[in-house]
Amino acid sequence: MSISPGGADPTWRPEMRSSRSDGFGGFPVFVLVAFVVLFGATVYLVLELRSTRASLDQANQKIQNHEEQLAKLEGSVSRTYKQAEEGISALRGEVSSTRGQINSATKQVQTEVLSKTQEMTQRLSAEQKAAISKVGGDVEQLKSVATNTESKVGALTGEVTGVKSDVSSTKAELEKTIAELKSVKGDLGVQSGLVATNGSELAALKRLGERNYFEFDIKRTKQAQRVGNVSVRLKATDTKRNKYTVELVADDKLTEKKDRSLNEPVQFYVAKAKIPYEMVVNQVQKDRIVGYLATPKDQGR
């Protein structure tokens, strides 16, 4: 390629120059793009700044509202505290006043009671004082009597204890005596009750209380002797053989019991009696017999 004199390219044309520039007055495209981006960013920042300022304004408003509420609360608390202090102070004053009134009233009552007591004491006459003194003496006398009574009661208690002991001993002896007694068949062949052979055994039978017992001491005479509701006449005695013969009269009926032995139950029936009467002779002497008659408790109807 040849170049023209003066350095100009003989192939260059004006349209070739215009093709190397853009259609916006010769600014490069990237500059325009950068400008648009910068403008958009500026708008965005401005909007964000406004939004942030609005949020800050709202926050500041809230803070201000809270501060106003706190101030109101502090004022209310202060007023309440002041009112409470005033109320407490007033109550303290009332309590102090009431205490003073109570103390004053108490002292007045004490003074009045003491005065009336002294007055009543002075009004006591000599006779009343003598009566009081006499009452005191009577009280002392009553104390002395009570002491003596307690002493006597103690002695009686001891005696009662002794009596109880004696009763227990007697009961034991009675039970022993009754256990030693025997029941045998009488002369009618009927089983008899317990037979006593002496005074102590007869006493035990009486305490047992199963029958009625009538003691007798019969001598030989022409006249019969009454024993219970029966008449008995002694006809004969045999001291060597301890035998005796008697006549019995019961319900106007005469019965002879001949040659009966010592401690033998002599049996006979009486009207309305369900079991026979029993006569027991414990001693046979010359012209004399000693013993008892046993009759049933239930005579029948």
PDB file of C-alpha atoms in Angstrom:
ATOM      1  CA  MET A   1       0.000   0.000   0.000  1.00  0.00           C
ATOM      2  CA  SER A   2       1.428   3.391  -0.947  1.00  0.00           C
ATOM      3  CA  ILE A   3       1.088   6.444   1.146  1.00  0.00           C
ATOM      4  CA  SER A   4       0.540   9.834  -0.213  1.00  0.00           C
ATOM      5  CA  PRO A   5       2.894  12.682   0.393  1.00  0.00           C
ATOM      6  CA  GLY A   6       2.177  14.503   3.688  1.00  0.00           C
ATOM      7  CA  GLY A   7       1.314  11.245   5.549  1.00  0.00           C
ATOM      8  CA  ALA A   8      -2.300  10.895   4.307  1.00  0.00           C
ATOM      9  CA  ASP A   9      -3.711   7.524   3.483  1.00  0.00           C
ATOM     10  CA  PRO A  10      -4.893   7.702  -0.183  1.00  0.00           C
ATOM     11  CA  THR A  11      -7.589   5.006   0.730  1.00  0.00           C
ATOM     12  CA  TRP A  12      -9.182   6.831   3.657  1.00  0.00           C
ATOM     13  CA  ARG A  13     -12.759   8.150   3.300  1.00  0.00           C
ATOM     14  CA  PRO A  14     -14.967  10.330   5.421  1.00  0.00           C
ATOM     15  CA  GLU A  15     -17.595   7.536   5.983  1.00  0.00           C
ATOM     16  CA  MET A  16     -14.922   5.386   7.550  1.00  0.00           C
ATOM     17  CA  ARG A  17     -14.436   7.990  10.310  1.00  0.00           C
ATOM     18  CA  SER A  18     -18.078   8.178  11.211  1.00  0.00           C
ATOM     19  CA  SER A  19     -18.340   4.417  11.605  1.00  0.00           C
ATOM     20  CA  ARG A  20     -15.906   4.422  14.553  1.00  0.00           C
ATOM     21  CA  SER A  21     -18.094   6.688  16.805  1.00  0.00           C
ATOM     22  CA  ASP A  22     -21.560   5.894  18.431  1.00  0.00           C
ATOM     23  CA  GLY A  23     -24.800   7.675  17.719  1.00  0.00           C
ATOM     24  CA  PHE A  24     -24.801   9.852  21.024  1.00  0.00           C
ATOM     25  CA  GLY A  25     -22.506  12.674  20.039  1.00  0.00           C
ATOM     26  CA  GLY A  26     -19.379  10.643  20.152  1.00  0.00           C
ATOM     27  CA  PHE A  27     -19.721   9.346  23.977  1.00  0.00           C
ATOM     28  CA  PRO A  28     -18.603   5.827  24.485  1.00  0.00           C
ATOM     29  CA  VAL A  29     -21.338   3.355  25.392  1.00  0.00           C
ATOM     30  CA  PHE A  30     -19.778   2.239  28.688  1.00  0.00           C
ATOM     31  CA  VAL A  31     -19.757   5.841  29.942  1.00  0.00           C
ATOM     32  CA  LEU A  32     -23.450   6.126  29.321  1.00  0.00           C
ATOM     33  CA  VAL A  33     -24.127   2.855  31.044  1.00  0.00           C
ATOM     34  CA  ALA A  34     -22.067   3.902  34.020  1.00  0.00           C
ATOM     35  CA  PHE A  35     -23.984   7.120  34.239  1.00  0.00           C
ATOM     36  CA  VAL A  36     -27.321   5.320  34.232  1.00  0.00           C
ATOM     37  CA  VAL A  37     -26.186   2.901  36.927  1.00  0.00           C
ATOM     38  CA  LEU A  38     -24.878   5.734  39.057  1.00  0.00           C
ATOM     39  CA  PHE A  39     -28.130   7.614  38.665  1.00  0.00           C
ATOM     40  CA  GLY A  40     -30.166   4.564  39.656  1.00  0.00           C
ATOM     41  CA  ALA A  41     -27.989   3.952  42.683  1.00  0.00           C
ATOM     42  CA  THR A  42     -28.356   7.553  43.733  1.00  0.00           C
ATOM     43  CA  VAL A  43     -32.131   7.324  43.481  1.00  0.00           C
ATOM     44  CA  TYR A  44     -32.131   4.091  45.492  1.00  0.00           C
ATOM     45  CA  LEU A  45     -29.940   5.595  48.208  1.00  0.00           C
ATOM     46  CA  VAL A  46     -32.145   8.677  48.387  1.00  0.00           C
ATOM     47  CA  LEU A  47     -35.240   6.474  48.828  1.00  0.00           C
ATOM     48  CA  GLU A  48     -33.528   4.317  51.453  1.00  0.00           C
ATOM     49  CA  LEU A  49     -32.379   7.414  53.289  1.00  0.00           C
ATOM     50  CA  ARG A  50     -35.939   8.761  53.376  1.00  0.00           C
ATOM     51  CA  SER A  51     -37.255   5.414  54.632  1.00  0.00           C
ATOM     52  CA  THR A  52     -34.570   5.253  57.314  1.00  0.00           C
ATOM     53  CA  ARG A  53     -35.364   8.814  58.409  1.00  0.00           C
ATOM     54  CA  ALA A  54     -39.081   7.925  58.646  1.00  0.00           C
ATOM     55  CA  SER A  55     -38.247   4.873  60.815  1.00  0.00           C
ATOM     56  CA  LEU A  56     -35.982   6.972  63.009  1.00  0.00           C
ATOM     57  CA  ASP A  57     -38.715   9.568  63.383  1.00  0.00           C
ATOM     58  CA  GLN A  58     -41.190   6.858  64.443  1.00  0.00           C
ATOM     59  CA  ALA A  59     -38.668   5.418  66.912  1.00  0.00           C
ATOM     60  CA  ASN A  60     -38.012   8.847  68.354  1.00  0.00           C
ATOM     61  CA  GLN A  61     -41.762   9.397  68.702  1.00  0.00           C
ATOM     62  CA  LYS A  62     -42.178   6.110  70.553  1.00  0.00           C
ATOM     63  CA  ILE A  63     -39.261   6.959  72.837  1.00  0.00           C
ATOM     64  CA  GLN A  64     -40.804  10.316  73.542  1.00  0.00           C
ATOM     65  CA  ASN A  65     -44.176   8.705  74.319  1.00  0.00           C
ATOM     66  CA  HIS A  66     -42.506   6.216  76.679  1.00  0.00           C
ATOM     67  CA  GLU A  67     -40.629   9.010  78.405  1.00  0.00           C
ATOM     68  CA  GLU A  68     -43.916  10.896  78.893  1.00  0.00           C
ATOM     69  CA  GLN A  69     -45.584   7.776  80.339  1.00  0.00           C
ATOM     70  CA  LEU A  70     -42.615   7.185  82.655  1.00  0.00           C
ATOM     71  CA  ALA A  71     -42.809  10.755  83.829  1.00  0.00           C
ATOM     72  CA  LYS A  72     -46.530  10.360  84.550  1.00  0.00           C
ATOM     73  CA  LEU A  73     -45.894   7.094  86.441  1.00  0.00           C
ATOM     74  CA  GLU A  74     -43.114   8.671  88.461  1.00  0.00           C
ATOM     75  CA  GLY A  75     -45.444  11.519  89.375  1.00  0.00           C
ATOM     76  CA  SER A  76     -48.235   9.072  90.333  1.00  0.00           C
ATOM     77  CA  VAL A  77     -45.864   6.967  92.440  1.00  0.00           C
ATOM     78  CA  SER A  78     -44.543  10.036  94.143  1.00  0.00           C
ATOM     79  CA  ARG A  79     -48.080  11.228  94.967  1.00  0.00           C
ATOM     80  CA  THR A  80     -49.080   7.747  96.229  1.00  0.00           C
ATOM     81  CA  TYR A  81     -45.975   7.482  98.403  1.00  0.00           C
ATOM     82  CA  LYS A  82     -46.666  10.901  99.823  1.00  0.00           C
ATOM     83  CA  GLN A  83     -50.287  10.013 100.550  1.00  0.00           C
ATOM     84  CA  ALA A  84     -49.161   6.741 102.218  1.00  0.00           C
ATOM     85  CA  GLU A  85     -46.720   8.603 104.418  1.00  0.00           C
ATOM     86  CA  GLU A  86     -49.410  11.068 105.372  1.00  0.00           C
ATOM     87  CA  GLY A  87     -51.858   8.199 106.165  1.00  0.00           C
ATOM     88  CA  ILE A  88     -49.257   6.354 108.265  1.00  0.00           C
ATOM     89  CA  SER A  89     -48.421   9.522 110.115  1.00  0.00           C
ATOM     90  CA  ALA A  90     -52.130  10.134 110.825  1.00  0.00           C
ATOM     91  CA  LEU A  91     -52.598   6.533 112.068  1.00  0.00           C
ATOM     92  CA  ARG A  92     -49.584   6.852 114.341  1.00  0.00           C
ATOM     93  CA  GLY A  93     -51.070   9.970 115.792  1.00  0.00           C
ATOM     94  CA  GLU A  94     -54.423   8.256 116.390  1.00  0.00           C
ATOM     95  CA  VAL A  95     -52.716   5.221 117.999  1.00  0.00           C
ATOM     96  CA  SER A  96     -50.696   7.458 120.260  1.00  0.00           C
ATOM     97  CA  SER A  97     -53.816   9.385 121.236  1.00  0.00           C
ATOM     98  CA  THR A  98     -55.765   6.165 121.903  1.00  0.00           C
ATOM     99  CA  ARG A  99     -52.965   4.799 124.070  1.00  0.00           C
ATOM    100  CA  GLY A 100     -52.968   7.957 126.062  1.00  0.00           C
ATOM    101  CA  GLN A 101     -56.739   7.721 126.560  1.00  0.00           C
ATOM    102  CA  ILE A 102     -56.478   4.045 127.621  1.00  0.00           C
ATOM    103  CA  ASN A 103     -53.713   4.769 130.090  1.00  0.00           C
ATOM    104  CA  SER A 104     -55.677   7.633 131.518  1.00  0.00           C
ATOM    105  CA  ALA A 105     -58.865   5.563 131.807  1.00  0.00           C
ATOM    106  CA  THR A 106     -56.950   2.656 133.394  1.00  0.00           C
ATOM    107  CA  LYS A 107     -55.403   4.895 135.994  1.00  0.00           C
ATOM    108  CA  GLN A 108     -58.791   6.423 136.748  1.00  0.00           C
ATOM    109  CA  VAL A 109     -60.420   2.977 137.174  1.00  0.00           C
ATOM    110  CA  GLN A 110     -57.574   1.788 139.398  1.00  0.00           C
ATOM    111  CA  THR A 111     -57.918   4.876 141.505  1.00  0.00           C
ATOM    112  CA  GLU A 112     -61.685   4.420 141.832  1.00  0.00           C
ATOM    113  CA  VAL A 113     -61.376   0.688 142.704  1.00  0.00           C
ATOM    114  CA  LEU A 114     -58.716   1.381 145.309  1.00  0.00           C
ATOM    115  CA  SER A 115     -60.801   4.157 146.787  1.00  0.00           C
ATOM    116  CA  LYS A 116     -63.949   2.011 146.974  1.00  0.00           C
ATOM    117  CA  THR A 117     -61.997  -0.909 148.437  1.00  0.00           C
ATOM    118  CA  GLN A 118     -60.562   1.264 151.147  1.00  0.00           C
ATOM    119  CA  GLU A 119     -64.011   2.706 151.795  1.00  0.00           C
ATOM    120  CA  MET A 120     -65.592  -0.763 152.104  1.00  0.00           C
ATOM    121  CA  THR A 121     -62.776  -1.900 154.376  1.00  0.00           C
ATOM    122  CA  GLN A 122     -63.326   1.068 156.646  1.00  0.00           C
ATOM    123  CA  ARG A 123     -67.073   0.372 156.730  1.00  0.00           C
ATOM    124  CA  LEU A 124     -66.522  -3.066 158.242  1.00  0.00           C
ATOM    125  CA  SER A 125     -67.776  -2.891 161.787  1.00  0.00           C
ATOM    126  CA  ALA A 126     -66.161  -4.505 164.749  1.00  0.00           C
ATOM    127  CA  GLU A 127     -68.918  -7.157 164.811  1.00  0.00           C
ATOM    128  CA  GLN A 128     -68.264  -8.050 161.172  1.00  0.00           C
ATOM    129  CA  LYS A 129     -64.570  -8.356 161.835  1.00  0.00           C
ATOM    130  CA  ALA A 130     -65.351 -10.561 164.829  1.00  0.00           C
ATOM    131  CA  ALA A 131     -67.650 -12.685 162.642  1.00  0.00           C
ATOM    132  CA  ILE A 132     -64.906 -13.055 160.073  1.00  0.00           C
ATOM    133  CA  SER A 133     -62.504 -14.086 162.801  1.00  0.00           C
ATOM    134  CA  LYS A 134     -65.053 -16.608 164.082  1.00  0.00           C
ATOM    135  CA  VAL A 135     -65.492 -18.032 160.587  1.00  0.00           C
ATOM    136  CA  GLY A 136     -61.737 -18.452 160.383  1.00  0.00           C
ATOM    137  CA  GLY A 137     -61.817 -20.359 163.675  1.00  0.00           C
ATOM    138  CA  ASP A 138     -64.685 -22.527 162.430  1.00  0.00           C
ATOM    139  CA  VAL A 139     -62.719 -23.290 159.301  1.00  0.00           C
ATOM    140  CA  GLU A 140     -59.754 -24.382 161.380  1.00  0.00           C
ATOM    141  CA  GLN A 141     -62.052 -26.541 163.493  1.00  0.00           C
ATOM    142  CA  LEU A 142     -63.546 -28.086 160.366  1.00  0.00           C
ATOM    143  CA  LYS A 143     -60.045 -28.817 159.103  1.00  0.00           C
ATOM    144  CA  SER A 144     -59.292 -30.582 162.366  1.00  0.00           C
ATOM    145  CA  VAL A 145     -62.538 -32.576 162.136  1.00  0.00           C
ATOM    146  CA  ALA A 146     -61.731 -33.471 158.531  1.00  0.00           C
ATOM    147  CA  THR A 147     -58.296 -34.688 159.581  1.00  0.00           C
ATOM    148  CA  ASN A 148     -59.818 -36.845 162.325  1.00  0.00           C
ATOM    149  CA  THR A 149     -62.423 -38.147 159.890  1.00  0.00           C
ATOM    150  CA  GLU A 150     -59.731 -39.099 157.397  1.00  0.00           C
ATOM    151  CA  SER A 151     -57.913 -40.929 160.174  1.00  0.00           C
ATOM    152  CA  LYS A 152     -61.094 -42.801 161.128  1.00  0.00           C
ATOM    153  CA  VAL A 153     -61.810 -43.602 157.485  1.00  0.00           C
ATOM    154  CA  GLY A 154     -58.313 -45.016 157.180  1.00  0.00           C
ATOM    155  CA  ALA A 155     -58.902 -47.167 160.253  1.00  0.00           C
ATOM    156  CA  LEU A 156     -62.283 -48.325 158.905  1.00  0.00           C
ATOM    157  CA  THR A 157     -60.655 -49.128 155.596  1.00  0.00           C
ATOM    158  CA  GLY A 158     -58.190 -51.321 157.409  1.00  0.00           C
ATOM    159  CA  GLU A 159     -61.033 -52.995 159.317  1.00  0.00           C
ATOM    160  CA  VAL A 160     -62.984 -53.552 156.084  1.00  0.00           C
ATOM    161  CA  THR A 161     -59.900 -55.091 154.533  1.00  0.00           C
ATOM    162  CA  GLY A 162     -59.600 -57.368 157.548  1.00  0.00           C
ATOM    163  CA  VAL A 163     -63.284 -58.292 157.330  1.00  0.00           C
ATOM    164  CA  LYS A 164     -62.884 -59.082 153.631  1.00  0.00           C
ATOM    165  CA  SER A 165     -59.948 -61.277 154.477  1.00  0.00           C
ATOM    166  CA  ASP A 166     -61.978 -63.018 157.197  1.00  0.00           C
ATOM    167  CA  VAL A 167     -64.898 -63.486 154.822  1.00  0.00           C
ATOM    168  CA  SER A 168     -62.610 -64.974 152.201  1.00  0.00           C
ATOM    169  CA  SER A 169     -61.128 -67.291 154.805  1.00  0.00           C
ATOM    170  CA  THR A 170     -64.572 -68.249 156.100  1.00  0.00           C
ATOM    171  CA  LYS A 171     -65.812 -68.870 152.568  1.00  0.00           C
ATOM    172  CA  ALA A 172     -62.840 -71.131 151.890  1.00  0.00           C
ATOM    173  CA  GLU A 173     -63.495 -73.055 155.109  1.00  0.00           C
ATOM    174  CA  LEU A 174     -67.196 -73.298 154.242  1.00  0.00           C
ATOM    175  CA  GLU A 175     -66.443 -74.670 150.808  1.00  0.00           C
ATOM    176  CA  LYS A 176     -64.003 -77.147 152.316  1.00  0.00           C
ATOM    177  CA  THR A 177     -66.536 -78.262 154.947  1.00  0.00           C
ATOM    178  CA  ILE A 178     -69.313 -78.687 152.385  1.00  0.00           C
ATOM    179  CA  ALA A 179     -66.974 -80.681 150.145  1.00  0.00           C
ATOM    180  CA  GLU A 180     -66.370 -83.082 153.043  1.00  0.00           C
ATOM    181  CA  LEU A 181     -70.094 -83.636 153.693  1.00  0.00           C
ATOM    182  CA  LYS A 182     -71.765 -86.749 152.306  1.00  0.00           C
ATOM    183  CA  SER A 183     -75.182 -87.628 150.976  1.00  0.00           C
ATOM    184  CA  VAL A 184     -76.556 -91.061 151.974  1.00  0.00           C
ATOM    185  CA  LYS A 185     -79.832 -92.910 151.615  1.00  0.00           C
ATOM    186  CA  GLY A 186     -82.377 -92.372 154.354  1.00  0.00           C
ATOM    187  CA  ASP A 187     -84.494 -94.964 156.095  1.00  0.00           C
ATOM    188  CA  LEU A 188     -87.104 -94.658 153.304  1.00  0.00           C
ATOM    189  CA  GLY A 189     -84.487 -95.506 150.684  1.00  0.00           C
ATOM    190  CA  VAL A 190     -84.487 -91.957 149.268  1.00  0.00           C
ATOM    191  CA  GLN A 191     -81.162 -90.261 148.596  1.00  0.00           C
ATOM    192  CA  SER A 192     -80.811 -87.641 151.286  1.00  0.00           C
ATOM    193  CA  GLY A 193     -79.308 -84.187 151.157  1.00  0.00           C
ATOM    194  CA  LEU A 194     -75.921 -83.447 152.667  1.00  0.00           C
ATOM    195  CA  VAL A 195     -75.748 -84.735 156.228  1.00  0.00           C
ATOM    196  CA  ALA A 196     -74.111 -82.680 158.998  1.00  0.00           C
ATOM    197  CA  THR A 197     -72.561 -84.591 161.889  1.00  0.00           C
ATOM    198  CA  ASN A 198     -71.677 -81.647 164.135  1.00  0.00           C
ATOM    199  CA  GLY A 199     -72.399 -77.969 164.738  1.00  0.00           C
ATOM    200  CA  SER A 200     -69.818 -76.560 162.311  1.00  0.00           C
ATOM    201  CA  GLU A 201     -71.075 -78.740 159.480  1.00  0.00           C
ATOM    202  CA  LEU A 202     -74.661 -77.756 160.244  1.00  0.00           C
ATOM    203  CA  ALA A 203     -73.610 -74.083 160.145  1.00  0.00           C
ATOM    204  CA  ALA A 204     -72.086 -74.713 156.707  1.00  0.00           C
ATOM    205  CA  LEU A 205     -75.345 -76.243 155.489  1.00  0.00           C
ATOM    206  CA  LYS A 206     -77.312 -73.250 156.788  1.00  0.00           C
ATOM    207  CA  ARG A 207     -75.021 -70.889 154.853  1.00  0.00           C
ATOM    208  CA  LEU A 208     -75.446 -73.018 151.771  1.00  0.00           C
ATOM    209  CA  GLY A 209     -79.185 -72.327 152.087  1.00  0.00           C
ATOM    210  CA  GLU A 210     -80.546 -75.268 150.117  1.00  0.00           C
ATOM    211  CA  ARG A 211     -82.962 -76.301 152.921  1.00  0.00           C
ATOM    212  CA  ASN A 212     -84.516 -75.012 156.137  1.00  0.00           C
ATOM    213  CA  TYR A 213     -82.776 -76.287 159.250  1.00  0.00           C
ATOM    214  CA  PHE A 214     -84.290 -76.494 162.761  1.00  0.00           C
ATOM    215  CA  GLU A 215     -82.004 -77.577 165.623  1.00  0.00           C
ATOM    216  CA  PHE A 216     -83.451 -79.504 168.552  1.00  0.00           C
ATOM    217  CA  ASP A 217     -82.471 -80.830 171.989  1.00  0.00           C
ATOM    218  CA  ILE A 218     -85.199 -83.240 173.033  1.00  0.00           C
ATOM    219  CA  LYS A 219     -85.508 -84.968 176.386  1.00  0.00           C
ATOM    220  CA  ARG A 220     -87.623 -88.004 177.171  1.00  0.00           C
ATOM    221  CA  THR A 221     -90.997 -86.779 178.461  1.00  0.00           C
ATOM    222  CA  LYS A 222     -94.632 -87.635 178.074  1.00  0.00           C
ATOM    223  CA  GLN A 223     -95.238 -84.519 176.005  1.00  0.00           C
ATOM    224  CA  ALA A 224     -94.060 -84.084 172.376  1.00  0.00           C
ATOM    225  CA  GLN A 225     -91.781 -81.172 171.503  1.00  0.00           C
ATOM    226  CA  ARG A 226     -92.410 -78.889 168.543  1.00  0.00           C
ATOM    227  CA  VAL A 227     -89.649 -78.788 165.899  1.00  0.00           C
ATOM    228  CA  GLY A 228     -90.536 -76.674 162.859  1.00  0.00           C
ATOM    229  CA  ASN A 229     -94.023 -77.799 161.835  1.00  0.00           C
ATOM    230  CA  VAL A 230     -93.524 -81.302 163.294  1.00  0.00           C
ATOM    231  CA  SER A 231     -94.035 -82.652 166.810  1.00  0.00           C
ATOM    232  CA  VAL A 232     -91.363 -85.066 168.169  1.00  0.00           C
ATOM    233  CA  ARG A 233     -91.535 -87.257 171.307  1.00  0.00           C
ATOM    234  CA  LEU A 234     -88.527 -89.248 172.512  1.00  0.00           C
ATOM    235  CA  LYS A 235     -89.523 -92.742 173.632  1.00  0.00           C
ATOM    236  CA  ALA A 236     -86.181 -94.474 174.274  1.00  0.00           C
ATOM    237  CA  THR A 237     -82.372 -94.168 173.894  1.00  0.00           C
ATOM    238  CA  ASP A 238     -79.557 -96.775 173.799  1.00  0.00           C
ATOM    239  CA  THR A 239     -76.259 -95.004 174.478  1.00  0.00           C
ATOM    240  CA  LYS A 240     -74.205 -98.190 174.013  1.00  0.00           C
ATOM    241  CA  ARG A 241     -75.422 -98.757 170.467  1.00  0.00           C
ATOM    242  CA  ASN A 242     -76.163 -95.061 169.754  1.00  0.00           C
ATOM    243  CA  LYS A 243     -79.774 -95.967 168.996  1.00  0.00           C
ATOM    244  CA  TYR A 244     -83.009 -94.100 169.696  1.00  0.00           C
ATOM    245  CA  THR A 245     -86.785 -94.372 169.145  1.00  0.00           C
ATOM    246  CA  VAL A 246     -89.098 -91.414 168.498  1.00  0.00           C
ATOM    247  CA  GLU A 247     -92.699 -90.674 167.551  1.00  0.00           C
ATOM    248  CA  LEU A 248     -93.342 -88.065 164.857  1.00  0.00           C
ATOM    249  CA  VAL A 249     -96.625 -86.230 164.354  1.00  0.00           C
ATOM    250  CA  ALA A 250     -97.035 -84.430 160.979  1.00  0.00           C
ATOM    251  CA  ASP A 251    -100.361 -83.485 159.343  1.00  0.00           C
ATOM    252  CA  ASP A 252    -102.110 -85.172 162.337  1.00  0.00           C
ATOM    253  CA  LYS A 253    -100.475 -88.451 161.368  1.00  0.00           C
ATOM    254  CA  LEU A 254     -98.410 -90.397 163.915  1.00  0.00           C
ATOM    255  CA  THR A 255     -95.279 -92.221 162.708  1.00  0.00           C
ATOM    256  CA  GLU A 256     -92.877 -94.199 164.881  1.00  0.00           C
ATOM    257  CA  LYS A 257     -89.183 -94.398 164.017  1.00  0.00           C
ATOM    258  CA  LYS A 258     -87.678 -97.253 166.055  1.00  0.00           C
ATOM    259  CA  ASP A 259     -84.023 -98.032 166.714  1.00  0.00           C
ATOM    260  CA  ARG A 260     -82.592 -95.370 164.448  1.00  0.00           C
ATOM    261  CA  SER A 261     -78.826 -94.798 164.341  1.00  0.00           C
ATOM    262  CA  LEU A 262     -76.630 -91.806 164.995  1.00  0.00           C
ATOM    263  CA  ASN A 263     -76.324 -89.421 161.966  1.00  0.00           C
ATOM    264  CA  GLU A 264     -78.874 -91.468 160.015  1.00  0.00           C
ATOM    265  CA  PRO A 265     -81.361 -89.434 157.924  1.00  0.00           C
ATOM    266  CA  VAL A 266     -84.794 -90.347 159.311  1.00  0.00           C
ATOM    267  CA  GLN A 267     -87.204 -89.545 156.469  1.00  0.00           C
ATOM    268  CA  PHE A 268     -90.953 -88.895 156.381  1.00  0.00           C
ATOM    269  CA  TYR A 269     -93.350 -87.112 154.036  1.00  0.00           C
ATOM    270  CA  VAL A 270     -95.464 -84.069 154.796  1.00  0.00           C
ATOM    271  CA  ALA A 271     -98.390 -82.851 152.718  1.00  0.00           C
ATOM    272  CA  LYS A 272     -97.448 -80.636 149.725  1.00  0.00           C
ATOM    273  CA  ALA A 273     -93.741 -81.478 150.090  1.00  0.00           C
ATOM    274  CA  LYS A 274     -92.112 -82.909 146.964  1.00  0.00           C
ATOM    275  CA  ILE A 275     -89.191 -84.405 148.879  1.00  0.00           C
ATOM    276  CA  PRO A 276     -89.218 -85.957 152.348  1.00  0.00           C
ATOM    277  CA  TYR A 277     -88.352 -84.250 155.604  1.00  0.00           C
ATOM    278  CA  GLU A 278     -85.160 -85.501 157.228  1.00  0.00           C
ATOM    279  CA  MET A 279     -84.360 -85.698 160.935  1.00  0.00           C
ATOM    280  CA  VAL A 280     -80.727 -86.310 161.876  1.00  0.00           C
ATOM    281  CA  VAL A 281     -79.598 -87.044 165.457  1.00  0.00           C
ATOM    282  CA  ASN A 282     -75.942 -86.164 166.120  1.00  0.00           C
ATOM    283  CA  GLN A 283     -75.864 -87.048 169.842  1.00  0.00           C
ATOM    284  CA  VAL A 284     -77.549 -89.879 171.748  1.00  0.00           C
ATOM    285  CA  GLN A 285     -77.438 -89.506 175.510  1.00  0.00           C
ATOM    286  CA  LYS A 286     -79.410 -91.027 178.327  1.00  0.00           C
ATOM    287  CA  ASP A 287     -83.016 -89.957 177.795  1.00  0.00           C
ATOM    288  CA  ARG A 288     -81.841 -87.185 175.454  1.00  0.00           C
ATOM    289  CA  ILE A 289     -81.125 -86.628 171.743  1.00  0.00           C
ATOM    290  CA  VAL A 290     -79.552 -83.631 169.985  1.00  0.00           C
ATOM    291  CA  GLY A 291     -79.752 -82.955 166.238  1.00  0.00           C
ATOM    292  CA  TYR A 292     -81.651 -81.079 163.534  1.00  0.00           C
ATOM    293  CA  LEU A 293     -84.653 -81.263 161.204  1.00  0.00           C
ATOM    294  CA  ALA A 294     -84.143 -80.453 157.504  1.00  0.00           C
ATOM    295  CA  THR A 295     -87.175 -79.376 155.473  1.00  0.00           C
ATOM    296  CA  PRO A 296     -87.363 -78.492 151.772  1.00  0.00           C
ATOM    297  CA  LYS A 297     -87.413 -74.843 150.701  1.00  0.00           C
ATOM    298  CA  ASP A 298     -90.169 -75.509 148.171  1.00  0.00           C
ATOM    299  CA  GLN A 299     -93.202 -77.036 149.908  1.00  0.00           C
ATOM    300  CA  GLY A 300     -95.105 -77.242 146.618  1.00  0.00           C
ATOM    301  CA  ARG A 301     -98.510 -75.822 145.828  1.00  0.00           C
TER     302      ARG A 301
END
